[in-house]
PDB file of C-alpha atoms in Angstrom:
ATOM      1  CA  UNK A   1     -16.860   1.073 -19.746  1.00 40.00           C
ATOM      2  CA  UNK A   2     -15.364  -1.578 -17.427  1.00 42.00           C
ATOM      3  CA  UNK A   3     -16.144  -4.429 -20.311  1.00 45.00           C
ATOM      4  CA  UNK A   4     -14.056  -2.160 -22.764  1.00 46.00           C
ATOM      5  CA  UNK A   5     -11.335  -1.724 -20.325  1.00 48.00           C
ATOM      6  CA  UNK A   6     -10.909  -5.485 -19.515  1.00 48.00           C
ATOM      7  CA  UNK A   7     -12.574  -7.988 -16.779  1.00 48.00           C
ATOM      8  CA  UNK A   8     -12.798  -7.354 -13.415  1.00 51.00           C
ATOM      9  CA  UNK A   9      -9.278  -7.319 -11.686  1.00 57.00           C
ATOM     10  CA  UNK A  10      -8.521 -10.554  -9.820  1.00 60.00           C
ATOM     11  CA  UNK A  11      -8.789  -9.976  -5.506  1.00 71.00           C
ATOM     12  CA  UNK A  12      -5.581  -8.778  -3.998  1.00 81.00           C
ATOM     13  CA  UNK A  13      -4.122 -12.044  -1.910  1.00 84.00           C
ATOM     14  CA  UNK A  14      -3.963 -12.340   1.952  1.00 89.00           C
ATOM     15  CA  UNK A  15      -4.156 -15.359   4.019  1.00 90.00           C
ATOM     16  CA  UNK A  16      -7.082 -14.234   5.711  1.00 91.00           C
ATOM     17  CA  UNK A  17      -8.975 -13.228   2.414  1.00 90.00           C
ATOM     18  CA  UNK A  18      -8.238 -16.743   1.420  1.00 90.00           C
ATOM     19  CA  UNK A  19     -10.154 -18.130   4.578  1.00 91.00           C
ATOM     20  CA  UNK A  20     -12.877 -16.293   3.937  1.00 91.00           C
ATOM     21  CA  UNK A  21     -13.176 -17.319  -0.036  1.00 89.00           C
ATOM     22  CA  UNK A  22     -13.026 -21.150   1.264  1.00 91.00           C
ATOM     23  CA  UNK A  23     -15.416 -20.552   4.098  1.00 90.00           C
ATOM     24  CA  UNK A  24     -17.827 -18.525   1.906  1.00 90.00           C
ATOM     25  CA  UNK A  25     -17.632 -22.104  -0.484  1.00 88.00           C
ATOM     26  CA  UNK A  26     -16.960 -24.334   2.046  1.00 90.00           C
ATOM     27  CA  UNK A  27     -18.004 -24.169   5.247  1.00 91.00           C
ATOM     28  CA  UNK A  28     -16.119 -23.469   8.902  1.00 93.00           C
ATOM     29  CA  UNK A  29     -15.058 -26.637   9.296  1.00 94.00           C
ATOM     30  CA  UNK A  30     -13.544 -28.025   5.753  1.00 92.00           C
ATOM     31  CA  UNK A  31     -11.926 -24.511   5.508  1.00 91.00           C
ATOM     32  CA  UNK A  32      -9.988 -25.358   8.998  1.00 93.00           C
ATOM     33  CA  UNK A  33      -9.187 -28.267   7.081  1.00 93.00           C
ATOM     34  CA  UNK A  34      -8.261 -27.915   4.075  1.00 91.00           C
ATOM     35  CA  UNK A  35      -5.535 -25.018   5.805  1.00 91.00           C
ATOM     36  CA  UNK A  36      -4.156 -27.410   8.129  1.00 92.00           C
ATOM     37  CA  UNK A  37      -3.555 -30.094   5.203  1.00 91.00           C
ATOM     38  CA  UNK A  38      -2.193 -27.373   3.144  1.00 90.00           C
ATOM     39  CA  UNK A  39       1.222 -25.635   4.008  1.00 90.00           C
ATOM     40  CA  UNK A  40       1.222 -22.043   4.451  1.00 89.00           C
ATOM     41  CA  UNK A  41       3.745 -21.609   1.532  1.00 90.00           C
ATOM     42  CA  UNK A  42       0.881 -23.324  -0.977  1.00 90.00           C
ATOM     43  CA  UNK A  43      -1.512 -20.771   0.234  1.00 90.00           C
ATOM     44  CA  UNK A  44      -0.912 -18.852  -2.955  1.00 89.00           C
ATOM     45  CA  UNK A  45      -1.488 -21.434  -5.425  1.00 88.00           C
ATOM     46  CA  UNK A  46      -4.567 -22.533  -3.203  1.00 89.00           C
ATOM     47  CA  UNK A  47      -5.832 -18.700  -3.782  1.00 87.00           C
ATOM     48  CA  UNK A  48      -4.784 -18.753  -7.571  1.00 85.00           C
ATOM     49  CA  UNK A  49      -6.920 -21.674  -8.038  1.00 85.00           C
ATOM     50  CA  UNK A  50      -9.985 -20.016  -6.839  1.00 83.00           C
ATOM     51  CA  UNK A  51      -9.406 -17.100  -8.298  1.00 78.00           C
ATOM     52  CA  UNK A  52      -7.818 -17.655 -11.850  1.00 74.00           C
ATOM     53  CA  UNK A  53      -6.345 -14.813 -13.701  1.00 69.00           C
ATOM     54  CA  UNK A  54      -8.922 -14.190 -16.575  1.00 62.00           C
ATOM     55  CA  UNK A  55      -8.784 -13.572 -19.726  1.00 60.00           C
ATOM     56  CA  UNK A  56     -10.095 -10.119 -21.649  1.00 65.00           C
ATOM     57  CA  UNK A  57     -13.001 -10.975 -23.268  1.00 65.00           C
ATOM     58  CA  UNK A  58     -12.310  -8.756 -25.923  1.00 66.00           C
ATOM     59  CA  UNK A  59      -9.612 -11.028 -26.939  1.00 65.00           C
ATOM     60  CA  UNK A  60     -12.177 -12.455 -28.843  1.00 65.00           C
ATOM     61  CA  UNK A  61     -12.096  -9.418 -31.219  1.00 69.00           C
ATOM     62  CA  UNK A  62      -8.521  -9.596 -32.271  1.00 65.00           C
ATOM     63  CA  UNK A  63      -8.343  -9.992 -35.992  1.00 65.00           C
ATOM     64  CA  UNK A  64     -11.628  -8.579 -36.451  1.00 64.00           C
ATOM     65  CA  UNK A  65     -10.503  -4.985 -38.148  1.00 63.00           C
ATOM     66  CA  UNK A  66     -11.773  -2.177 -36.443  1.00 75.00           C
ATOM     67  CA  UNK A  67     -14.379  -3.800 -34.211  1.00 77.00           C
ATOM     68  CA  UNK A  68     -12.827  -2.398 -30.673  1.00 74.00           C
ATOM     69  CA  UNK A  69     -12.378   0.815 -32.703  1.00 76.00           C
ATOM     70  CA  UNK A  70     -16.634   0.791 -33.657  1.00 77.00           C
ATOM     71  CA  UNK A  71     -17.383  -0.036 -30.231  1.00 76.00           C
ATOM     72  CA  UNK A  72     -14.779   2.929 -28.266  1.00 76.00           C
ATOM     73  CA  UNK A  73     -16.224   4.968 -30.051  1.00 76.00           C
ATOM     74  CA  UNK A  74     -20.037   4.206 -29.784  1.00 78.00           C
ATOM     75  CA  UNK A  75     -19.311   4.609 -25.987  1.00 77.00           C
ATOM     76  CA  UNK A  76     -17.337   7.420 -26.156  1.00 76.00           C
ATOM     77  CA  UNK A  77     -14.006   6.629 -25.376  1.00 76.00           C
ATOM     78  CA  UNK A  78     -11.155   9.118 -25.865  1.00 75.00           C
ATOM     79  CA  UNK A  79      -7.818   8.799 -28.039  1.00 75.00           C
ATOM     80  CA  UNK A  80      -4.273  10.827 -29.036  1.00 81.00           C
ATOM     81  CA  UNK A  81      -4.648  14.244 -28.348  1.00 85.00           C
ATOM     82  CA  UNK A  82      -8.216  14.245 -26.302  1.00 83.00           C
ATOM     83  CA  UNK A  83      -6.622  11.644 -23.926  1.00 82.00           C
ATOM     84  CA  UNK A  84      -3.716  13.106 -23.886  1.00 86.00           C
ATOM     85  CA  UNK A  85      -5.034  16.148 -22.184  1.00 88.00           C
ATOM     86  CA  UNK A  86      -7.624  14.340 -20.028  1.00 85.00           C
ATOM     87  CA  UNK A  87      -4.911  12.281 -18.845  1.00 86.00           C
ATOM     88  CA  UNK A  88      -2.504  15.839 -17.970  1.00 89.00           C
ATOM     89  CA  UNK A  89      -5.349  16.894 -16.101  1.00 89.00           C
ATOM     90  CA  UNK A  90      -6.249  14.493 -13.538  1.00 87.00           C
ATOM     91  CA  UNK A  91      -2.267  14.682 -13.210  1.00 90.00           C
ATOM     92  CA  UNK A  92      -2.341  18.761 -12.738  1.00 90.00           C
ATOM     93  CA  UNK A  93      -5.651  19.622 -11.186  1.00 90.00           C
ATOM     94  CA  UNK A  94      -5.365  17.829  -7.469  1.00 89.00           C
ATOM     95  CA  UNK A  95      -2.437  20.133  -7.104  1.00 90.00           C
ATOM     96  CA  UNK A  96      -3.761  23.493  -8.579  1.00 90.00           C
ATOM     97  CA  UNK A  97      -6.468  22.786  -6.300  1.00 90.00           C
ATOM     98  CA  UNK A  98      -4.516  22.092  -3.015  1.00 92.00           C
ATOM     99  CA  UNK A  99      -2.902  25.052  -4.217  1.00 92.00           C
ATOM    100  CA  UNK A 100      -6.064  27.012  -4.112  1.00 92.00           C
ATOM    101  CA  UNK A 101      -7.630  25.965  -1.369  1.00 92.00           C
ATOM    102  CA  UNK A 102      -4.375  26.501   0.703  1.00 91.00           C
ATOM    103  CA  UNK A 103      -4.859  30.019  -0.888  1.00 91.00           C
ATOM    104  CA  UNK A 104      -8.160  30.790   0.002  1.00 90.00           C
ATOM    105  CA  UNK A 105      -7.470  29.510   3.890  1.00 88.00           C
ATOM    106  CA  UNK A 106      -4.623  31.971   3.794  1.00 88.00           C
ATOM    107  CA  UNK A 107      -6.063  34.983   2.970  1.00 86.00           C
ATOM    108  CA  UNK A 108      -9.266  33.686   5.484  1.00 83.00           C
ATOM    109  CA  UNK A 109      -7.045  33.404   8.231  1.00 78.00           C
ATOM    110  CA  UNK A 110      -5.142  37.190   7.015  1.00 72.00           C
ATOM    111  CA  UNK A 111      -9.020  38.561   7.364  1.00 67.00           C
ATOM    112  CA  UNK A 112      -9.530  37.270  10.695  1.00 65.00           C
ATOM    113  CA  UNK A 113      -6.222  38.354  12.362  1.00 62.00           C
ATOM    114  CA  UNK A 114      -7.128  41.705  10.672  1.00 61.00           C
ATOM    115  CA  UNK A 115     -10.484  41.754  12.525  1.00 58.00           C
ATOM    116  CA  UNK A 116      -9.266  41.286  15.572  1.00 57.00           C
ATOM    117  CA  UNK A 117      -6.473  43.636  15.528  1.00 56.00           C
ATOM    118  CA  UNK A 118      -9.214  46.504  14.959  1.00 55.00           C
ATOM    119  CA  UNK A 119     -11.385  44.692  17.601  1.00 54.00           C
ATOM    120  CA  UNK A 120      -8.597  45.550  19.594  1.00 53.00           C
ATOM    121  CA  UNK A 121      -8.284  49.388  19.300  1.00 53.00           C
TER     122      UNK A 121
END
């Protein structure tokens, strides 16, 4: 589903995520280098070289009528009204659930005060 959805999403950018993309190529030492050569504000454009944004590869389909269309739905994905509703209910449920679960440790907690009130007597 990932390869209908588009590539893999480039690595979120940090200074110390770049050091460890040049050490895993390059080694301890050329990675101390190649940072103290490089000012800190070309960091970025050091990490956008070694990690390009990519392309979709189903750019490649464009054009081609109804071949995205074939292939959603040979793996099953979901359009208009289906998604629609899918997409309602991962908004909805997490918070009918808190809902119930805050429930149910309510009325738990109501059972055990009740229990020992009579343990009481």
């Amino acid at each position: 589903a990932m390869f209908l959805l588009g590539t893999l999403s480039t690595p979120t950018y940090s200074a110390a995520k770049l050091r460890d993309a040049l050490m895993a190529r390059n080694g301890e030492r050329a990675t101390d280098r190649i940072l103290q050569i490089a000012p800190p504000d070309q960091y970025r454009l050091l990490w956008d070289d070694l990690f390009p944004r990519r392309v979709c590869p189903l750019a490649a389909f464009s054009g081609n009528s109804g071949i995205l269309e074939l292939i959603g739905d040979y793996v099953g994905i979901m359009r208009g009204r289906e998604a629609r509703i899918i997409r309602q209910l991962t908004e909805l449920l997490p918070g009918v659930i808190e809902e119930l679960e805050n429930r149910r440790h309510e009325s738990s907690s109501d059972d055990s005060d009740e229990s020992s009130d009579d343990s009481d007597h």
